[in-house]
Amino acid sequence: MSPEKAVREVSVTIDGNTFAVPEGTLVVEAAKHLGTQIPVYCYHPKLEPAGLCRICLVEIEKMPKLQIACATRVADGMVVHTSSAKVAEARRGVLEFLLLNHPLDCPVCDKGGECELQDFTMSYGPGESRLTEPKLHKPKLVDLGPTIVLDEERCILCRRCTRFDDEIAQERTLIVEDRGFKSLISTRNGGAYASYFSGNTTEICPVGALTSKAYRFRSRPWDLNHTDSVCTQCSVGCNYRVDTRFGRVMRTFTRENPAVDDGWICDRGRYTFNYLYAPERLRAPSIKRDGGRVDVTFAEAAVLAGSKLAEAAARGRVGVIGGGRLSDEEAYALQRFAREVLGTNNIDYRTHAQVYASPSRFGARLTDIDDASVILAFGAVTPELAPILDLRIRRAVARGHAKFVYMGPYRPAFTIETRYVKLQRGTLPKELDDLGDAVRRGAGQPGGSDVATIASDIAAAKKIVAIHSGEDAPSADAIERLVETLQQSGRDAGILVVGATGNARGAEAAGCVPNLGPGYAPVSGEPGMTTDQMLAAAADGRLDALFVIGANPALTFPDGALARRALKRVPFLAVADQVMTETASYAHIVFAAASFAEKRGHTTNLEGIRQAFAAAVESPLEVRTDAQIIGALTLATRRGSIGDDPTTLFAELNAAESAPRAKTGGGALARPVVTGASAPIAVPDGALTVIPIPHLYAGGGAAAHDPGTKPMRPEPYAVFSPSDARRLSLDEGARVKLSGASGSIEVSARIAQQVPDGSVLVLAEMPEAPHNLLLDASGGGWANVEVIAGAAEAAG
Amino acid sequence: MPIEPVLTKGFGSLDLTDLAVYRSVGGFAALTKALREMTPDGVVAEVMASNLRGRGGAGFPTGKKWSFLPKDGRPRYLVCNSDEAEAGTFKDRMLLENSPFNLIEGLVISAYAVNAKRVFIYIRGEFLAGYRIFQKALAQAYDAGLVGADILGSGYSVEIVPHRGAGAYICGEETAQLNSLEGKRGEPRLKPPFPANAGLYGMPTVVNNVETLMYVPHIIERGAKWFASIGAEKSPGPKVISVSGHVMRPGNYEVPLGIPMRELVMELAGGLRPGRRVKAIQPGGGSSAAIFEEDLDVACDFDSLAAKGTMLGSGAVTVMDDTACMVRCALTINRFFETESCGQCTPCREGGQWVHRMVARLEAGEGSESDLKILTTINRTITGTNLCVLGDSIMPFLSSVYKHFPEEFHDHVRLAGCPLHARSESAA
């Protein structure tokens, strides 16, 4: 971050106390210095002052009328009274007006107990009602979209929701309809409010107007216990609170961390906890027996699995896959289990196309986005993969100081102005090296080639943030070379790598890779096998046992056919997960693993911030944390001892990490070894190149079984360019079969301009139609298209 | 003290919507003079010297408003507010329909003065005839090289863009008008920043009323001294006043500011019906507090009416004689403000609606003394507590007539109906 500009301090007197605040401070914020609360409804510190509700009127000397504290900035020598008789009368008046037609259904209102209309009425409201007329009525139970129900009668029209949608999400779906006292909160053209950020509106709504479908009528706020936690659904690591009642998670709630989430969470993070209570949640370990699955006790499962793993380990034919969904402590325990207990470096957290999670040098911070001049994203579709990071990008671009450049094989739907550069497979390193050359030469002009245009954006830039999907090793090197060039040219530049799983970076740092131990230290002895090597070995009969923990490679590994062959063929497969994933369905023994809410520990976000989360609820009886599963397996192997206490494991991890780190030539951290370099794809005549596309609600684990996010989950689909659709006689909504080199899937067809001709975008990680049946180990693939049913038939 | 008409000269006898006719009475001479002989600052200085005060309602000195624009090189806009919708006002409509070239001439000279390259004229949606007349005149002016590129060979260019409103009173408020022009909801903006700094599309903007801008060519042509010599010292110049209600000759009258109300109502507007007496007058549109029979000698100018606790406003005089029920009159006003509140601010949105319901109840004979008690105090929480002045318009008329005729309000409660209507019905 650039150094703060010196801010002049001015003197202000509030209720007789004189003190200094930075010039430009709002009166409402200045009052907080004294611990004085000025009531507000429309004001929210994250939104621009609007001055609508008028509850914050205060008396300022030398001003004839009362002034709104939410929009008046402190001037030197200003004298403010926040509790004079005039102020009290104005507040009483505003509250009286707000209560005129309010239904006063507090006993059945979700907000009751944490409602600012209740609170301020108690503190400042009129003691008795002068209202004699019947209430005016407005629509109730308004279905705004998949997540939100609106009660227009409870609404006080503060517009925090519409302003959030406008200023923060910048989606402009929520609007005010009609005028005066008939005003209603509504949606643009009556469409659904289906924002990824919708849940935030229920929190900032000061009354019970916006309620979340997932929480309505489920608890009174005062009955909730609060536990500080961290969201693990993606790699941003937003801080939140888990609210529980009777040992059950009722809702999640933001817990502001300006450096990480800026006070917001996305709906995937907010609502993905209902799977804990879904029938698909695993509540006991099970073993394959007589062609079916039989539940067993945890002890029985641990003893059986431990002995099988020990046997395979004795032959040196064992591998461990996972770590990116565990806590830091558990990831550390897992690599100890592989190395010390099973005696192998065959451990890898990477089960997606991602090949690394930590920039080996030039790591940027999330807050660097806030004052960046140019944001370069490479294949990282941030709205789907890291929504709260995307909010930062939206804000930086909306404020007009940042340009956003996206390079990738297709143009994702960004909400902001985007300079898009279409990339052919494998061409990113060259593009970036050309860009570096242009920067070094000082070349580049608008209207030239893509490289020249971006170079001209960069020419005027002080700070550049590069965001990578982490999916291609040569690209990673090229990005680091470019950032180095930028730094040498006197610019501030850094890299963020979006993790494919919530704790990808934590797993990498803890040593869940074949060539590196905790703290990126090179392993003693030969590096082990990577995930694709392990899967290939298992498929060829060269491994006797695999332990997969918190991972579902059958659905996520690029070469789906290989992954499935390996998982089906390996003589012994143990899987630990929270729900019955496809990978777990192949396992001889499945452990029921505890969720984030049922354990404590740390998780490391994409920037490298390690954050603690606490256990909010107890897990079911036969469910264990991953650390407990690893500890029990260790005992069962009789080959060592690894404790399952997070505190001890955390101390060990810290000690291991404080050892000197492995550095390569340029002072960079070592990167995980990468195998299976990408080969050119030969697309047969008439076939289309397959480009997998991420979706916030895709996934084969918790997301596939969560009643809270189910309404938002898409059906599997593929998107065709208009001209390919014409050529294939496809209509929007048609049912099509996509057949690749090693499998086929059925999806519904969509048509969009953004799709390059000759390509098809396939929704990734949908268990009903696994995209990876169409791909090879490098993530490339093709598909022949066959129309099964026209749009009308498919709809019928 | 009638004067020679300035804006309304020739109305009724000449077709001033014809460019040739307008030119034959000296039209566009001022434009020629301004562009060829004066600098923009010279025009501003002349208007400032005339002490022309805004005719839209606030009475702010026009030249001073122009001088507030920051000289920072950003593009500037001139917006002509022709969204005349104040209850009782119909002067801009007449001016627009009868003398579009005077307005165009005023727009171009004023735009030249403030160095705007683009002028927007926001015409009330209901003024379809005026809009069509203006459009036709504008096309003629473009053809004649009086608007557009390099006007009269001066090198100065300006485009004029007419825009029709969609029927919201609040869009007469200047910042709501700017939002509406930008395609947003027509709602007032939080100030500061003021339009002079961040107006249309965030750029320095001047918003002036139709009538105000129409005086500019006359000031340029005849000089600031001439203008300042007309009317009251601090409110100089002529003013078109719309007189309506219980008078024999309702209509628009161009009078010198400062004309006594008695002369305007009793002489120019033909006085009241035989045997009737003045009961109440709204001197400045629906937003203004009433004055009464004993106030008839007040001078009609910004300051004299302000001293009486009311205002000249846009110049809309509505006369109510002794047959008028004050509760019913208030009901009409309060229904208007309930409907026209944009809904942003709580006191205006909810208070306006509550007051309307109480007055409606009183008028229907279903009111109570407690309603009256609330009406005496609610003024303090509705007035002066909102973002714009629409909320301040809800109470003045009601409060003033209630204070002056309290018994009439109490009678509505006591008799469960209107005493006046009961009397007139029994008389019939």
Short mmCIF file of C-alpha atoms in Angstrom, two decimals, chain A residues 287-636:
data_model
loop_
_atom_site.label_atom_id
_atom_site.label_comp_id
_atom_site.label_asym_id
_atom_site.label_seq_id
_atom_site.Cartn_x
_atom_site.Cartn_y
_atom_site.Cartn_z
CA ILE A 287 -17.24 -50.48 4.47
CA LYS A 288 -17.96 -52.19 1.18
CA ARG A 289 -19.44 -55.59 1.85
CA ASP A 290 -21.45 -57.96 -0.31
CA GLY A 291 -21.83 -55.44 -3.10
CA GLY A 292 -23.26 -52.81 -0.77
CA ARG A 293 -22.14 -50.54 2.05
CA VAL A 294 -22.40 -51.34 5.72
CA ASP A 295 -22.03 -48.84 8.52
CA VAL A 296 -19.36 -49.67 11.06
CA THR A 297 -18.00 -48.00 14.16
CA PHE A 298 -15.17 -45.55 13.81
CA ALA A 299 -12.83 -47.87 15.72
CA GLU A 300 -13.56 -50.78 13.41
CA ALA A 301 -13.03 -48.66 10.30
CA ALA A 302 -9.77 -47.23 11.65
CA VAL A 303 -8.32 -50.63 12.52
CA LEU A 304 -9.24 -52.09 9.15
CA ALA A 305 -7.99 -49.15 7.13
CA GLY A 306 -4.85 -48.78 9.21
CA SER A 307 -3.78 -52.33 8.63
CA LYS A 308 -4.47 -52.16 4.88
CA LEU A 309 -2.50 -48.93 4.55
CA ALA A 310 0.35 -50.37 6.63
CA GLU A 311 0.52 -53.44 4.38
CA ALA A 312 0.72 -51.31 1.26
CA ALA A 313 3.25 -49.02 2.94
CA ALA A 314 5.43 -51.97 3.76
CA ARG A 315 5.57 -52.71 0.04
CA GLY A 316 6.17 -49.04 -0.75
CA ARG A 317 3.02 -49.02 -2.85
CA VAL A 318 0.84 -46.40 -1.13
CA GLY A 319 -0.27 -42.84 -1.86
CA VAL A 320 -2.15 -40.01 -0.10
CA ILE A 321 -4.30 -37.51 -1.94
CA GLY A 322 -5.84 -34.45 -0.29
CA GLY A 323 -5.20 -31.63 2.14
CA GLY A 324 -6.73 -28.63 0.40
CA ARG A 325 -9.96 -28.89 2.39
CA LEU A 326 -8.35 -29.67 5.75
CA SER A 327 -7.24 -27.22 8.39
CA ASP A 328 -3.59 -26.19 8.46
CA GLU A 329 -3.05 -28.45 11.45
CA GLU A 330 -4.68 -31.39 9.70
CA ALA A 331 -2.76 -30.81 6.49
CA TYR A 332 0.41 -30.85 8.59
CA ALA A 333 -0.69 -34.07 10.32
CA LEU A 334 -1.54 -35.60 6.95
CA GLN A 335 1.90 -35.08 5.48
CA ARG A 336 3.43 -36.44 8.67
CA PHE A 337 1.18 -39.47 8.27
CA ALA A 338 2.37 -39.99 4.71
CA ARG A 339 6.03 -39.42 5.41
CA GLU A 340 6.55 -40.79 8.94
CA VAL A 341 3.89 -43.46 9.13
CA LEU A 342 3.51 -44.65 5.57
CA GLY A 343 7.11 -43.82 4.73
CA THR A 344 6.33 -42.16 1.42
CA ASN A 345 6.50 -38.75 -0.22
CA ASN A 346 3.52 -39.78 -2.34
CA ILE A 347 1.30 -37.00 -1.05
CA ASP A 348 -0.41 -34.30 -3.03
CA TYR A 349 -3.21 -31.88 -2.18
CA ARG A 350 -3.68 -30.97 -5.84
CA THR A 351 -6.78 -32.65 -7.20
CA HIS A 352 -7.84 -29.97 -9.67
CA ALA A 353 -6.16 -28.43 -12.69
CA GLN A 354 -4.36 -26.12 -10.26
CA VAL A 355 -0.61 -26.82 -9.99
CA TYR A 356 0.41 -24.32 -7.30
CA ALA A 357 -1.27 -22.10 -4.72
CA SER A 358 1.49 -19.85 -3.36
CA PRO A 359 3.29 -17.29 -5.52
CA SER A 360 6.91 -18.22 -5.00
CA ARG A 361 7.77 -14.52 -4.87
CA PHE A 362 5.99 -11.17 -5.26
CA GLY A 363 2.94 -12.23 -3.25
CA ALA A 364 0.32 -9.47 -3.22
CA ARG A 365 -2.23 -8.70 -0.54
CA LEU A 366 -5.97 -8.57 -1.12
CA THR A 367 -5.94 -4.93 -0.10
CA ASP A 368 -3.46 -4.20 -2.90
CA ILE A 369 -6.45 -4.47 -5.24
CA ASP A 370 -7.98 -1.43 -3.54
CA ASP A 371 -5.41 1.02 -4.89
CA ALA A 372 -4.19 -0.87 -7.94
CA SER A 373 -4.14 0.94 -11.28
CA VAL A 374 -4.23 -2.21 -13.36
CA ILE A 375 -5.60 -5.60 -12.38
CA LEU A 376 -4.55 -8.44 -14.67
CA ALA A 377 -6.45 -11.71 -14.30
CA PHE A 378 -5.24 -14.87 -16.01
CA GLY A 379 -7.85 -17.61 -16.25
CA ALA A 380 -9.12 -16.85 -12.77
CA VAL A 381 -12.86 -16.30 -13.06
CA THR A 382 -13.08 -14.40 -9.80
CA PRO A 383 -16.88 -13.90 -9.66
CA GLU A 384 -17.30 -17.68 -9.54
CA LEU A 385 -14.15 -18.74 -7.70
CA ALA A 386 -13.58 -15.92 -5.20
CA PRO A 387 -16.66 -13.66 -5.10
CA ILE A 388 -15.55 -11.44 -2.25
CA LEU A 389 -12.22 -10.83 -3.97
CA ASP A 390 -14.26 -9.94 -7.05
CA LEU A 391 -16.12 -7.29 -5.01
CA ARG A 392 -12.78 -5.60 -4.40
CA ILE A 393 -12.05 -5.60 -8.11
CA ARG A 394 -15.51 -4.19 -8.84
CA ARG A 395 -14.96 -1.40 -6.36
CA ALA A 396 -11.50 -0.53 -7.63
CA VAL A 397 -12.79 -0.36 -11.21
CA ALA A 398 -15.97 1.52 -10.25
CA ARG A 399 -13.96 4.17 -8.46
CA GLY A 400 -12.36 4.82 -11.80
CA HIS A 401 -8.73 4.33 -10.92
CA ALA A 402 -8.29 0.70 -11.93
CA LYS A 403 -8.40 -0.97 -15.31
CA PHE A 404 -9.32 -4.63 -15.39
CA VAL A 405 -7.75 -6.94 -17.94
CA TYR A 406 -8.78 -10.56 -18.33
CA MET A 407 -6.85 -13.07 -20.38
CA GLY A 408 -8.36 -16.47 -20.97
CA PRO A 409 -9.86 -18.81 -23.52
CA TYR A 410 -13.32 -17.21 -23.35
CA ARG A 411 -14.86 -14.05 -21.98
CA PRO A 412 -16.57 -14.65 -18.62
CA ALA A 413 -19.48 -12.39 -17.63
CA PHE A 414 -17.83 -9.77 -15.47
CA THR A 415 -20.00 -7.01 -14.02
CA ILE A 416 -17.33 -4.41 -14.66
CA GLU A 417 -15.67 -2.90 -17.68
CA THR A 418 -13.16 -5.49 -18.85
CA ARG A 419 -10.40 -5.44 -21.41
CA TYR A 420 -10.55 -8.97 -22.68
CA VAL A 421 -7.71 -10.77 -24.41
CA LYS A 422 -8.52 -14.12 -25.95
CA LEU A 423 -5.86 -16.70 -25.33
CA GLN A 424 -5.14 -19.78 -27.35
CA ARG A 425 -4.10 -22.78 -25.31
CA GLY A 426 -0.52 -22.46 -24.11
CA THR A 427 0.09 -18.95 -25.46
CA LEU A 428 -0.02 -17.03 -22.18
CA PRO A 429 3.73 -17.23 -21.44
CA LYS A 430 4.60 -15.74 -24.79
CA GLU A 431 1.99 -12.98 -24.48
CA LEU A 432 3.33 -12.08 -21.05
CA ASP A 433 6.96 -12.09 -22.21
CA ASP A 434 5.96 -9.80 -25.10
CA LEU A 435 4.20 -7.58 -22.61
CA GLY A 436 7.30 -7.52 -20.42
CA ASP A 437 9.39 -6.53 -23.46
CA ALA A 438 6.94 -3.75 -24.30
CA VAL A 439 7.07 -2.46 -20.72
CA ARG A 440 10.86 -2.51 -20.77
CA ARG A 441 10.95 -0.66 -24.07
CA GLY A 442 8.35 1.81 -22.84
CA ALA A 443 6.35 0.88 -25.90
CA GLY A 444 2.64 0.52 -26.21
CA GLN A 445 -0.16 2.66 -27.45
CA PRO A 446 -3.90 2.43 -27.20
CA GLY A 447 -5.55 0.94 -30.25
CA GLY A 448 -2.57 -1.26 -31.08
CA SER A 449 -2.32 -4.98 -30.50
CA ASP A 450 -3.61 -6.43 -27.23
CA VAL A 451 -0.12 -6.40 -25.82
CA ALA A 452 0.46 -2.79 -26.89
CA THR A 453 -2.84 -1.67 -25.40
CA ILE A 454 -2.18 -3.33 -22.07
CA ALA A 455 1.37 -1.98 -22.13
CA SER A 456 -0.08 1.51 -22.50
CA ASP A 457 -2.43 0.87 -19.53
CA ILE A 458 0.59 -0.26 -17.55
CA ALA A 459 2.69 2.70 -18.69
CA ALA A 460 0.52 5.01 -16.60
CA ALA A 461 0.12 2.53 -13.74
CA LYS A 462 1.76 2.79 -10.34
CA LYS A 463 0.52 -0.49 -9.01
CA ILE A 464 -0.37 -3.72 -10.77
CA VAL A 465 -1.96 -6.81 -9.27
CA ALA A 466 -1.84 -10.09 -11.19
CA ILE A 467 -4.41 -12.76 -10.37
CA HIS A 468 -3.74 -16.29 -11.54
CA SER A 469 -5.82 -19.44 -11.49
CA GLY A 470 -2.64 -21.36 -10.70
CA GLU A 471 -3.41 -23.77 -13.50
CA ASP A 472 -0.30 -23.86 -15.66
CA ALA A 473 3.31 -23.97 -14.51
CA PRO A 474 4.88 -22.17 -17.52
CA SER A 475 2.28 -19.41 -17.08
CA ALA A 476 3.17 -19.12 -13.41
CA ASP A 477 6.81 -18.56 -14.34
CA ALA A 478 5.86 -16.05 -17.03
CA ILE A 479 3.68 -14.10 -14.57
CA GLU A 480 6.57 -13.93 -12.12
CA ARG A 481 8.90 -12.72 -14.87
CA LEU A 482 6.41 -10.03 -15.85
CA VAL A 483 5.96 -8.89 -12.26
CA GLU A 484 9.71 -8.78 -11.85
CA THR A 485 9.94 -6.58 -14.94
CA LEU A 486 7.24 -4.31 -13.57
CA GLN A 487 9.04 -3.98 -10.26
CA GLN A 488 12.31 -3.23 -12.03
CA SER A 489 10.53 -0.44 -13.89
CA GLY A 490 9.76 1.15 -10.53
CA ARG A 491 6.20 -0.07 -10.19
CA ASP A 492 4.51 -1.80 -7.32
CA ALA A 493 3.38 -5.23 -8.51
CA GLY A 494 2.32 -8.49 -6.95
CA ILE A 495 0.57 -11.79 -7.51
CA LEU A 496 -2.49 -13.48 -6.03
CA VAL A 497 -3.22 -17.12 -6.82
CA VAL A 498 -6.86 -18.17 -6.43
CA GLY A 499 -7.02 -21.56 -4.76
CA ALA A 500 -9.07 -24.36 -6.27
CA THR A 501 -10.01 -25.35 -2.72
CA GLY A 502 -10.46 -23.31 0.44
CA ASN A 503 -7.15 -24.22 2.04
CA ALA A 504 -5.01 -24.98 -1.02
CA ARG A 505 -2.35 -22.55 0.13
CA GLY A 506 -2.41 -23.88 3.67
CA ALA A 507 -1.94 -27.44 2.43
CA GLU A 508 0.93 -26.36 0.22
CA ALA A 509 2.59 -24.48 3.07
CA ALA A 510 2.08 -27.42 5.43
CA GLY A 511 3.87 -29.73 3.03
CA CYS A 512 1.13 -31.72 1.28
CA VAL A 513 3.16 -31.92 -1.93
CA PRO A 514 5.59 -34.60 -3.14
CA ASN A 515 8.75 -32.52 -3.08
CA LEU A 516 8.23 -30.10 -0.20
CA GLY A 517 7.65 -30.47 3.51
CA PRO A 518 6.26 -27.88 5.91
CA GLY A 519 7.42 -24.35 5.10
CA TYR A 520 8.28 -25.23 1.49
CA ALA A 521 11.41 -27.10 2.65
CA PRO A 522 12.64 -29.71 0.16
CA VAL A 523 12.01 -33.24 1.33
CA SER A 524 14.79 -35.58 2.21
CA GLY A 525 15.12 -38.30 -0.33
CA GLU A 526 13.39 -38.60 -3.65
CA PRO A 527 10.26 -36.52 -4.22
CA GLY A 528 7.16 -38.65 -4.24
CA MET A 529 4.48 -38.99 -6.86
CA THR A 530 2.16 -36.19 -7.84
CA THR A 531 -1.59 -36.77 -7.96
CA ASP A 532 -1.54 -37.63 -11.65
CA GLN A 533 1.40 -40.00 -11.16
CA MET A 534 -0.38 -41.68 -8.26
CA LEU A 535 -3.58 -42.04 -10.28
CA ALA A 536 -1.65 -43.39 -13.27
CA ALA A 537 0.20 -45.84 -11.02
CA ALA A 538 -3.02 -46.98 -9.37
CA ALA A 539 -4.66 -47.42 -12.75
CA ASP A 540 -1.70 -49.51 -13.90
CA GLY A 541 -1.73 -51.68 -10.78
CA ARG A 542 1.48 -50.19 -9.40
CA LEU A 543 -0.12 -48.95 -6.13
CA ASP A 544 -1.78 -51.14 -3.54
CA ALA A 545 -3.55 -48.50 -1.49
CA LEU A 546 -4.75 -44.92 -1.75
CA PHE A 547 -5.94 -42.70 1.06
CA VAL A 548 -8.05 -39.79 -0.21
CA ILE A 549 -9.01 -37.23 2.40
CA GLY A 550 -11.32 -34.27 1.83
CA ALA A 551 -11.01 -34.58 -1.92
CA ASN A 552 -13.07 -35.85 -4.81
CA PRO A 553 -10.62 -36.42 -7.67
CA ALA A 554 -13.16 -38.49 -9.59
CA LEU A 555 -15.03 -35.25 -10.30
CA THR A 556 -12.28 -32.62 -10.09
CA PHE A 557 -9.15 -34.17 -11.55
CA PRO A 558 -8.74 -33.00 -15.15
CA ASP A 559 -8.47 -36.51 -16.61
CA GLY A 560 -11.72 -37.94 -15.30
CA ALA A 561 -11.34 -41.24 -17.07
CA LEU A 562 -7.93 -41.86 -15.52
CA ALA A 563 -9.12 -40.84 -12.06
CA ARG A 564 -12.07 -43.20 -12.21
CA ARG A 565 -9.96 -46.07 -13.56
CA ALA A 566 -7.46 -45.57 -10.74
CA LEU A 567 -10.03 -45.29 -7.97
CA LYS A 568 -11.90 -48.37 -9.17
CA ARG A 569 -8.79 -50.47 -9.72
CA VAL A 570 -6.65 -49.71 -6.68
CA PRO A 571 -6.77 -52.76 -4.35
CA PHE A 572 -7.54 -50.65 -1.30
CA LEU A 573 -9.12 -47.22 -1.24
CA ALA A 574 -9.93 -45.32 1.96
CA VAL A 575 -11.76 -42.01 1.70
CA ALA A 576 -12.65 -39.46 4.35
CA ASP A 577 -15.38 -36.97 3.51
CA GLN A 578 -18.51 -35.30 4.81
CA VAL A 579 -20.91 -36.55 2.15
CA MET A 580 -20.97 -39.54 -0.20
CA THR A 581 -19.01 -38.20 -3.15
CA GLU A 582 -18.33 -40.15 -6.30
CA THR A 583 -14.79 -40.82 -5.06
CA ALA A 584 -16.14 -42.09 -1.74
CA SER A 585 -18.55 -44.36 -3.56
CA TYR A 586 -15.57 -46.33 -4.93
CA ALA A 587 -13.92 -46.66 -1.51
CA HIS A 588 -13.54 -49.85 0.50
CA ILE A 589 -13.73 -47.81 3.65
CA VAL A 590 -15.32 -44.39 4.02
CA PHE A 591 -14.75 -42.24 7.09
CA ALA A 592 -17.36 -39.70 8.08
CA ALA A 593 -15.46 -36.46 8.52
CA ALA A 594 -16.36 -33.47 10.67
CA SER A 595 -17.22 -30.17 9.06
CA PHE A 596 -15.62 -26.77 9.58
CA ALA A 597 -18.29 -26.00 12.16
CA GLU A 598 -17.48 -29.09 14.20
CA LYS A 599 -13.78 -28.58 14.69
CA ARG A 600 -11.25 -25.89 15.46
CA GLY A 601 -8.00 -24.93 13.84
CA HIS A 602 -6.54 -22.57 11.29
CA THR A 603 -6.94 -22.03 7.61
CA THR A 604 -4.69 -20.08 5.24
CA ASN A 605 -6.26 -17.88 2.62
CA LEU A 606 -4.98 -17.20 -0.88
CA GLU A 607 -2.91 -14.28 0.33
CA GLY A 608 -1.24 -16.38 3.02
CA ILE A 609 -3.10 -15.01 6.04
CA ARG A 610 -3.54 -17.79 8.58
CA GLN A 611 -6.84 -17.41 10.42
CA ALA A 612 -8.27 -19.29 13.38
CA PHE A 613 -11.73 -20.78 13.51
CA ALA A 614 -13.49 -22.30 16.51
CA ALA A 615 -15.83 -25.26 16.85
CA ALA A 616 -19.44 -24.16 16.90
CA VAL A 617 -21.27 -27.45 17.31
CA GLU A 618 -20.59 -31.09 18.16
CA SER A 619 -20.35 -33.60 15.36
CA PRO A 620 -22.51 -36.74 15.21
CA LEU A 621 -21.29 -39.65 17.33
CA GLU A 622 -19.30 -41.65 14.76
CA VAL A 623 -18.03 -38.60 12.91
CA ARG A 624 -14.42 -37.54 13.52
CA THR A 625 -12.29 -34.62 12.56
CA ASP A 626 -9.72 -35.30 9.88
CA ALA A 627 -7.04 -34.95 12.55
CA GLN A 628 -8.75 -37.63 14.62
CA ILE A 629 -9.02 -39.89 11.57
CA ILE A 630 -5.30 -39.44 10.83
CA GLY A 631 -4.44 -40.01 14.51
CA ALA A 632 -6.52 -43.19 14.71
CA LEU A 633 -5.09 -44.55 11.46
CA THR A 634 -1.60 -43.90 12.82
CA LEU A 635 -2.37 -45.88 15.92
CA ALA A 636 -3.87 -48.69 13.87
#
